[in-house]
Amino acid sequence: MDAIETNRLVLRNFRAGDAADLFAYLHAPRASCFLSMKLDDMAAAEADAIARSQSDEHIAVCLKATGRLVGDLFAMPEADTFSVGWNFNGDYAGQGFASEAARALFDHLFTVRDARRLYAYVEDHNVASQRLCERLGMRQEGLFKEFVSFTTDRNGDPVYENTMQFAILRREWQEQHSAGHIESWAII
């Protein structure tokens, strides 16, 4: 994909050199939905960074000033719809990076990739991601009870989580943009 530049960030394809920064937040994922992506060591991080570099679906989010990877986004195409999500290093929480990056990605998907609809799954206990969805203008479309399990209990039985689905249509995004609620980003 072509890199996308915001005020403070660059969204780009992953590179092999991103392994150490990727390991920094995937050696102990904060959100249960990323437990399957847990990296046990630097060798695993190097392999994962290389694998991610082969796909436009995984997007590295880097600080413009330093080039340091602070998180990632994903956009999985399904015809004219994309499943989207984000995972950021907790050391950079509370600085608006996830919001800035996701807005830029949404704008790219709606204007360049001609998406009609974007949706995200968020566990009902992940309040930060729910708030991000709301800031992005997404609406909650449903709650799936005991939808998925990422872990097991002491007995080895699955621990099921409730999952919310949020979505936004291109026309809704455009209405927000026209009203001045969305900033535009440059593609470099």
Coordinates of N, CA and C in Angstrom, one line a residue:
M1 N 0.8 -1.2 0.0 CA 0.0 0.0 0.0 C 0.9 1.2 0.0
D2 N 0.3 2.3 -0.5 CA 1.0 3.6 -0.4 C 1.0 4.1 1.0
A3 N 2.1 4.7 1.5 CA 2.1 5.2 2.9 C 1.1 6.3 3.0
I4 N 0.5 6.4 4.2 CA -0.4 7.5 4.5 C 0.2 8.3 5.7
E5 N 0.3 9.6 5.5 CA 0.9 10.5 6.5 C -0.2 11.3 7.2
T6 N -0.1 11.4 8.5 CA -1.0 12.3 9.3 C -0.1 13.3 9.9
N7 N -0.7 14.1 10.8 CA 0.1 15.1 11.5 C 1.3 14.5 12.2
R8 N 1.1 13.4 12.9 CA 2.2 12.8 13.8 C 2.6 11.4 13.4
L9 N 1.9 10.8 12.4 CA 2.1 9.4 12.1 C 2.3 9.1 10.7
V10 N 2.9 7.9 10.4 CA 3.0 7.4 9.1 C 2.4 6.0 9.1
L11 N 1.4 5.7 8.3 CA 0.9 4.3 8.2 C 1.5 3.7 6.9
R12 N 2.1 2.6 7.1 CA 2.8 1.9 6.0 C 2.8 0.4 6.1
N13 N 3.4 -0.2 5.1 CA 3.5 -1.7 5.2 C 4.6 -2.0 6.3
F14 N 4.5 -3.1 6.9 CA 5.5 -3.6 7.9 C 6.8 -3.8 7.2
R15 N 7.9 -3.8 7.9 CA 9.2 -4.1 7.5 C 9.9 -5.0 8.5
A16 N 10.9 -5.8 8.0 CA 11.6 -6.7 8.9 C 12.1 -5.9 10.2
G17 N 12.5 -4.7 10.0 CA 13.1 -3.9 11.1 C 12.1 -3.5 12.1
D18 N 10.8 -3.8 12.0 CA 9.8 -3.5 12.9 C 9.7 -4.6 14.1
A19 N 10.5 -5.6 14.0 CA 10.4 -6.8 14.9 C 10.5 -6.4 16.4
A20 N 11.4 -5.6 16.7 CA 11.6 -5.3 18.2 C 10.5 -4.5 18.7
D21 N 10.0 -3.5 17.9 CA 8.8 -2.7 18.4 C 7.6 -3.5 18.4
L22 N 7.4 -4.4 17.5 CA 6.2 -5.3 17.4 C 6.3 -6.2 18.7
F23 N 7.5 -6.8 19.0 CA 7.6 -7.6 20.2 C 7.3 -6.9 21.4
A24 N 7.6 -5.6 21.5 CA 7.3 -4.8 22.7 C 5.9 -4.8 23.1
Y25 N 4.9 -4.9 22.2 CA 3.5 -5.0 22.6 C 2.8 -6.3 22.4
L26 N 3.5 -7.2 21.6 CA 2.8 -8.5 21.4 C 3.5 -9.7 22.2
H27 N 4.5 -9.4 23.0 CA 5.0 -10.4 23.9 C 4.0 -10.6 25.1
A28 N 3.1 -9.6 25.3 CA 2.1 -9.7 26.3 C 0.9 -8.9 25.9
P29 N 0.1 -9.4 24.9 CA -1.0 -8.6 24.4 C -2.0 -8.1 25.5
R30 N -2.4 -6.9 25.4 CA -3.3 -6.3 26.4 C -4.8 -6.7 26.2
A31 N -5.2 -6.9 24.9 CA -6.5 -7.3 24.6 C -6.6 -8.8 24.3
S32 N -7.6 -9.4 24.9 CA -7.6 -10.9 24.7 C -7.8 -11.4 23.3
C33 N -8.3 -10.5 22.4 CA -8.5 -10.9 21.0 C -7.2 -11.1 20.3
F34 N -6.1 -10.5 20.9 CA -4.8 -10.6 20.3 C -3.9 -11.7 20.9
L35 N -4.4 -12.5 21.8 CA -3.7 -13.5 22.5 C -3.1 -14.5 21.5
S36 N -3.8 -14.8 20.5 CA -3.3 -15.8 19.5 C -2.1 -15.2 18.7
M37 N -1.9 -13.9 18.8 CA -0.7 -13.3 18.1 C 0.5 -13.1 19.0
K38 N 0.4 -13.7 20.3 CA 1.4 -13.5 21.2 C 2.8 -14.0 20.7
L39 N 3.8 -13.2 20.9 CA 5.1 -13.5 20.4 C 6.0 -13.9 21.6
D40 N 6.6 -15.1 21.5 CA 7.3 -15.6 22.6 C 8.8 -15.1 22.7
D41 N 9.3 -14.7 21.5 CA 10.7 -14.3 21.5 C 11.0 -13.5 20.3
M42 N 12.2 -12.9 20.2 CA 12.5 -12.0 19.1 C 12.5 -12.8 17.7
A43 N 12.8 -14.1 17.7 CA 12.8 -14.8 16.5 C 11.4 -14.9 16.0
A44 N 10.4 -15.1 16.9 CA 9.0 -15.1 16.4 C 8.6 -13.7 16.0
A45 N 9.1 -12.7 16.6 CA 8.8 -11.3 16.2 C 9.3 -11.0 14.8
E46 N 10.5 -11.4 14.6 CA 11.1 -11.2 13.2 C 10.3 -11.9 12.2
A47 N 9.9 -13.2 12.4 CA 9.1 -13.9 11.4 C 7.8 -13.2 11.2
D48 N 7.2 -12.8 12.3 CA 5.9 -12.1 12.2 C 6.0 -10.8 11.4
A49 N 7.0 -10.0 11.7 CA 7.2 -8.7 11.0 C 7.4 -9.0 9.5
I50 N 8.1 -10.0 9.1 CA 8.3 -10.4 7.7 C 7.0 -10.9 7.1
A51 N 6.3 -11.7 7.8 CA 5.0 -12.2 7.3 C 4.0 -11.0 7.1
R52 N 4.0 -10.1 8.0 CA 3.1 -8.9 7.9 C 3.5 -8.0 6.7
S53 N 4.8 -8.0 6.4 CA 5.3 -7.1 5.3 C 4.8 -7.6 4.0
Q54 N 4.3 -8.8 3.9 CA 3.9 -9.4 2.6 C 2.4 -9.1 2.3
S55 N 1.8 -8.3 3.2 CA 0.3 -8.1 3.0 C 0.0 -6.6 3.3
D56 N -0.9 -6.1 2.5 CA -1.5 -4.8 2.7 C -2.6 -4.8 3.8
E57 N -3.0 -6.0 4.2 CA -4.0 -6.0 5.3 C -3.5 -5.6 6.6
H58 N -2.2 -5.8 6.9 CA -1.6 -5.4 8.2 C -0.8 -4.1 7.9
I59 N -1.1 -3.1 8.7 CA -0.6 -1.7 8.5 C 0.2 -1.3 9.8
A60 N 1.5 -1.0 9.6 CA 2.3 -0.5 10.7 C 2.0 1.0 10.9
V61 N 1.8 1.4 12.2 CA 1.6 2.7 12.6 C 2.9 3.2 13.3
C62 N 3.5 4.2 12.6 CA 4.8 4.7 13.1 C 4.8 6.2 13.4
L63 N 5.6 6.6 14.4 CA 5.7 8.0 14.7 C 6.5 8.7 13.6
K64 N 5.9 9.7 13.1 CA 6.5 10.5 11.9 C 7.9 11.0 12.3
A65 N 8.1 11.4 13.5 CA 9.3 12.1 13.9 C 10.5 11.1 14.1
T66 N 10.2 9.8 14.5 CA 11.3 8.9 14.8 C 11.2 7.6 13.9
G67 N 10.1 7.3 13.3 CA 9.9 6.1 12.6 C 9.6 4.9 13.4
R68 N 9.5 5.1 14.7 CA 9.2 4.0 15.7 C 7.8 3.5 15.5
L69 N 7.7 2.1 15.5 CA 6.4 1.5 15.4 C 5.7 1.6 16.8
V70 N 4.5 2.1 16.8 CA 3.7 2.3 18.1 C 2.5 1.4 18.1
G71 N 2.1 0.8 17.0 CA 1.0 -0.1 16.9 C 0.7 -0.5 15.5
D72 N -0.4 -1.1 15.3 CA -0.8 -1.5 14.0 C -2.3 -1.5 13.8
L73 N -2.7 -1.5 12.6 CA -4.1 -1.5 12.1 C -4.2 -2.7 11.2
F74 N -5.5 -3.2 11.1 CA -5.7 -4.2 10.0 C -7.0 -3.8 9.3
A75 N -7.0 -4.2 8.0 CA -8.2 -4.0 7.2 C -8.3 -5.2 6.3
M76 N -9.3 -6.1 6.6 CA -9.5 -7.3 5.9 C -10.7 -7.1 4.9
P77 N -10.4 -7.2 3.6 CA -11.4 -7.0 2.6 C -12.4 -8.1 2.5
E78 N -13.7 -7.7 2.3 CA -14.8 -8.7 2.1 C -15.7 -8.0 1.0
A79 N -15.3 -8.2 -0.2 CA -16.0 -7.5 -1.3 C -15.9 -6.0 -1.1
D80 N -17.1 -5.3 -0.9 CA -17.1 -3.8 -0.7 C -17.1 -3.4 0.8
T81 N -16.8 -4.4 1.6 CA -16.7 -4.2 3.1 C -15.4 -4.5 3.6
F82 N -15.0 -3.9 4.7 CA -13.7 -4.2 5.4 C -13.9 -4.5 6.8
S83 N -13.3 -5.5 7.4 CA -13.2 -5.7 8.8 C -12.0 -5.0 9.2
V84 N -12.1 -4.1 10.2 CA -11.0 -3.3 10.7 C -10.7 -3.5 12.1
G85 N -9.5 -3.1 12.5 CA -9.2 -3.2 13.9 C -7.8 -2.6 14.2
W86 N -7.4 -2.5 15.5 CA -6.2 -1.8 15.9 C -5.7 -2.5 17.1
N87 N -4.3 -2.4 17.2 CA -3.6 -2.9 18.4 C -2.4 -2.0 18.6
F88 N -2.4 -1.3 19.8 CA -1.3 -0.4 20.0 C -0.5 -0.7 21.3
N89 N 0.7 -0.3 21.3 CA 1.6 -0.5 22.4 C 1.1 0.4 23.6
G90 N 0.9 -0.3 24.7 CA 0.3 0.4 25.9 C 1.1 1.6 26.3
D91 N 2.4 1.6 26.0 CA 3.3 2.7 26.4 C 2.9 4.0 25.7
Y92 N 2.1 3.9 24.6 CA 1.7 5.1 23.9 C 0.2 5.4 24.0
A93 N -0.4 4.8 25.0 CA -1.8 5.0 25.2 C -2.1 6.4 25.7
G94 N -3.3 6.8 25.4 CA -3.8 8.1 25.8 C -3.3 9.3 25.1
Q95 N -2.6 9.1 24.0 CA -2.0 10.2 23.2 C -2.8 10.5 21.9
G96 N -3.8 9.7 21.6 CA -4.6 9.9 20.4 C -4.1 9.2 19.2
F97 N -3.1 8.4 19.3 CA -2.5 7.8 18.1 C -3.4 6.8 17.4
A98 N -4.2 6.0 18.2 CA -5.1 5.1 17.6 C -6.2 5.8 16.9
S99 N -6.7 6.9 17.4 CA -7.8 7.6 16.8 C -7.2 8.3 15.5
E100 N -6.1 8.9 15.6 CA -5.5 9.5 14.4 C -5.2 8.5 13.3
A101 N -4.7 7.4 13.6 CA -4.4 6.4 12.7 C -5.6 5.8 12.1
A102 N -6.6 5.5 12.9 CA -7.8 4.8 12.4 C -8.6 5.8 11.5
R103 N -8.6 7.1 11.8 CA -9.3 8.1 11.0 C -8.6 8.1 9.6
A104 N -7.3 8.1 9.6 CA -6.6 8.1 8.3 C -6.9 6.8 7.5
L105 N -6.9 5.7 8.2 CA -7.2 4.4 7.5 C -8.6 4.4 6.9
F106 N -9.6 4.9 7.8 CA -11.0 4.9 7.3 C -11.1 5.8 6.1
D107 N -10.5 6.9 6.1 CA -10.6 7.8 5.0 C -10.0 7.2 3.7
H108 N -8.9 6.5 3.9 CA -8.2 5.7 2.8 C -9.2 4.7 2.2
L109 N -9.8 3.9 3.1 CA -10.6 2.8 2.7 C -11.9 3.3 2.0
F110 N -12.4 4.4 2.4 CA -13.6 4.9 1.8 C -13.3 5.7 0.5
T111 N -12.2 6.4 0.4 CA -11.9 7.2 -0.8 C -11.1 6.5 -1.8
V112 N -10.1 5.8 -1.4 CA -9.2 5.1 -2.3 C -9.6 3.7 -2.6
R113 N -10.0 2.9 -1.6 CA -10.4 1.5 -1.8 C -11.9 1.4 -2.1
D114 N -12.6 2.5 -2.1 CA -14.0 2.5 -2.5 C -14.9 1.6 -1.6
A115 N -14.5 1.5 -0.3 CA -15.3 0.7 0.6 C -16.7 1.3 0.8
R116 N -17.7 0.4 0.9 CA -19.1 0.8 1.2 C -19.3 0.8 2.7
R117 N -18.7 -0.1 3.4 CA -19.0 -0.3 4.8 C -17.7 -0.8 5.5
L118 N -17.5 -0.4 6.8 CA -16.4 -0.9 7.6 C -17.1 -1.3 8.9
Y119 N -16.5 -2.4 9.5 CA -17.0 -2.9 10.8 C -15.9 -3.4 11.6
A120 N -16.1 -3.4 12.9 CA -15.1 -3.8 13.9 C -15.8 -4.6 15.0
Y121 N -15.1 -5.6 15.4 CA -15.6 -6.4 16.6 C -14.8 -5.9 17.8
V122 N -15.5 -5.7 19.0 CA -14.9 -5.3 20.2 C -15.5 -6.0 21.3
E123 N -14.6 -6.6 22.2 CA -15.1 -7.3 23.4 C -15.8 -6.3 24.3
D124 N -16.9 -6.8 25.0 CA -17.7 -5.8 25.8 C -17.0 -5.3 27.0
H125 N -15.8 -5.8 27.3 CA -15.0 -5.2 28.4 C -13.9 -4.3 27.9
N126 N -13.8 -4.2 26.6 CA -12.7 -3.3 26.1 C -13.3 -1.9 25.8
V127 N -13.4 -1.2 26.9 CA -14.0 0.2 26.8 C -13.3 1.1 26.0
A128 N -12.0 1.1 26.0 CA -11.1 2.0 25.2 C -11.4 1.8 23.7
S129 N -11.6 0.6 23.2 CA -11.9 0.4 21.8 C -13.3 0.8 21.5
Q130 N -14.2 0.6 22.4 CA -15.6 1.0 22.2 C -15.6 2.5 22.0
R131 N -14.9 3.2 22.9 CA -14.9 4.7 22.8 C -14.3 5.1 21.5
L132 N -13.2 4.4 21.0 CA -12.6 4.8 19.7 C -13.6 4.6 18.6
C133 N -14.3 3.5 18.6 CA -15.4 3.3 17.6 C -16.3 4.4 17.6
E134 N -16.8 4.9 18.7 CA -17.7 6.0 18.8 C -17.1 7.3 18.3
R135 N -15.8 7.5 18.6 CA -15.1 8.7 18.1 C -15.0 8.7 16.6
L136 N -14.9 7.5 16.0 CA -14.8 7.4 14.6 C -16.2 7.5 13.9
G137 N -17.2 7.7 14.7 CA -18.6 7.8 14.1 C -19.2 6.5 13.8
M138 N -18.7 5.4 14.4 CA -19.3 4.1 14.2 C -20.5 3.9 15.1
R139 N -21.4 3.1 14.7 CA -22.6 2.8 15.6 C -22.5 1.4 16.0
Q140 N -23.0 1.1 17.2 CA -23.0 -0.3 17.7 C -24.2 -1.0 16.9
E141 N -23.9 -2.1 16.3 CA -25.0 -2.8 15.6 C -25.5 -4.0 16.3
G142 N -24.7 -4.5 17.2 CA -25.1 -5.7 17.9 C -24.2 -6.1 19.0
L143 N -24.7 -7.1 19.8 CA -23.9 -7.7 20.9 C -24.1 -9.2 20.7
F144 N -23.0 -9.9 20.5 CA -23.0 -11.3 20.4 C -22.6 -11.9 21.7
K145 N -23.5 -12.6 22.4 CA -23.3 -13.2 23.7 C -22.5 -14.5 23.5
E146 N -21.5 -14.6 24.4 CA -20.5 -15.7 24.4 C -20.1 -16.1 23.0
F147 N -19.6 -15.1 22.3 CA -19.4 -15.2 20.9 C -18.1 -16.0 20.5
V148 N -17.0 -15.7 21.3 CA -15.8 -16.3 21.0 C -15.0 -16.5 22.3
S149 N -14.0 -17.5 22.2 CA -13.1 -17.7 23.3 C -11.7 -17.6 22.9
F150 N -10.9 -16.8 23.7 CA -9.5 -16.6 23.4 C -8.7 -17.3 24.4
T151 N -9.3 -17.7 25.6 CA -8.5 -18.4 26.6 C -9.3 -19.5 27.2
T152 N -8.7 -20.2 28.1 CA -9.4 -21.3 28.9 C -9.3 -21.1 30.4
D153 N -10.1 -21.7 31.1 CA -10.0 -21.5 32.6 C -9.1 -22.6 33.1
R154 N -9.0 -22.7 34.5 CA -8.1 -23.7 35.1 C -8.3 -25.1 34.7
N155 N -9.6 -25.4 34.3 CA -9.9 -26.8 33.9 C -9.7 -27.0 32.5
G156 N -9.3 -26.0 31.7 CA -9.1 -26.2 30.3 C -10.4 -25.9 29.5
D157 N -11.5 -25.4 30.2 CA -12.7 -25.1 29.5 C -12.6 -23.7 28.9
P158 N -13.2 -23.5 27.7 CA -13.2 -22.2 27.0 C -13.9 -21.1 27.9
V159 N -13.3 -19.9 27.9 CA -13.9 -18.8 28.6 C -14.4 -17.9 27.4
Y160 N -15.8 -17.9 27.3 CA -16.4 -17.2 26.2 C -16.6 -15.7 26.5
E161 N -16.4 -14.8 25.5 CA -16.5 -13.4 25.7 C -17.7 -12.9 24.9
N162 N -18.3 -11.8 25.4 CA -19.4 -11.1 24.7 C -18.7 -10.1 23.7
T163 N -19.1 -10.1 22.5 CA -18.5 -9.2 21.5 C -19.5 -8.3 20.9
M164 N -19.1 -7.0 20.8 CA -19.9 -6.0 20.2 C -19.5 -5.8 18.7
Q165 N -20.4 -5.5 17.9 CA -20.1 -5.1 16.5 C -20.4 -3.6 16.3
F166 N -19.4 -2.9 15.8 CA -19.6 -1.5 15.4 C -19.4 -1.4 13.9
A167 N -20.1 -0.4 13.3 CA -19.9 -0.3 11.8 C -20.2 1.2 11.4
I168 N -19.8 1.5 10.2 CA -20.0 2.8 9.6 C -20.1 2.6 8.1
L169 N -21.0 3.3 7.5 CA -21.1 3.3 6.0 C -20.4 4.5 5.4
R170 N -20.0 4.4 4.1 CA -19.3 5.4 3.5 C -20.1 6.7 3.5
R171 N -21.4 6.7 3.3 CA -22.2 7.9 3.3 C -22.2 8.6 4.6
E172 N -22.2 7.8 5.7 CA -22.1 8.3 7.1 C -20.8 9.0 7.3
W173 N -19.7 8.4 6.8 CA -18.4 8.9 6.9 C -18.3 10.2 6.2
Q174 N -18.8 10.3 4.9 CA -18.8 11.5 4.1 C -19.6 12.6 4.8
E175 N -20.7 12.2 5.4 CA -21.6 13.3 6.1 C -20.8 13.9 7.2
Q176 N -20.0 13.0 8.0 CA -19.2 13.6 9.1 C -18.1 14.4 8.5
H177 N -17.5 14.0 7.4 CA -16.4 14.8 6.8 C -16.9 16.1 6.3
S178 N -18.1 16.1 5.7 CA -18.7 17.4 5.2 C -19.0 18.3 6.4
A179 N -19.4 17.8 7.5 CA -19.7 18.6 8.7 C -18.5 19.0 9.4
G180 N -17.3 18.6 8.9 CA -16.0 19.1 9.6 C -15.6 18.2 10.8
H181 N -16.2 17.1 10.9 CA -15.8 16.2 12.1 C -14.6 15.3 11.8
I182 N -14.2 15.2 10.5 CA -13.2 14.3 10.1 C -12.1 15.1 9.4
E183 N -10.8 14.9 9.7 CA -9.7 15.6 9.0 C -9.3 14.7 7.9
S184 N -8.7 15.3 6.8 CA -8.2 14.6 5.7 C -6.7 14.3 5.9
W185 N -6.2 13.3 5.3 CA -4.8 12.9 5.5 C -4.2 12.8 4.1
A186 N -2.9 13.0 4.1 CA -2.1 13.0 2.8 C -1.6 11.6 2.6
I187 N -1.7 11.1 1.3 CA -1.0 9.9 0.9 C 0.3 10.2 0.3
I188 N 1.3 9.6 0.8 CA 2.7 9.9 0.3 C 3.3 8.7 -0.4

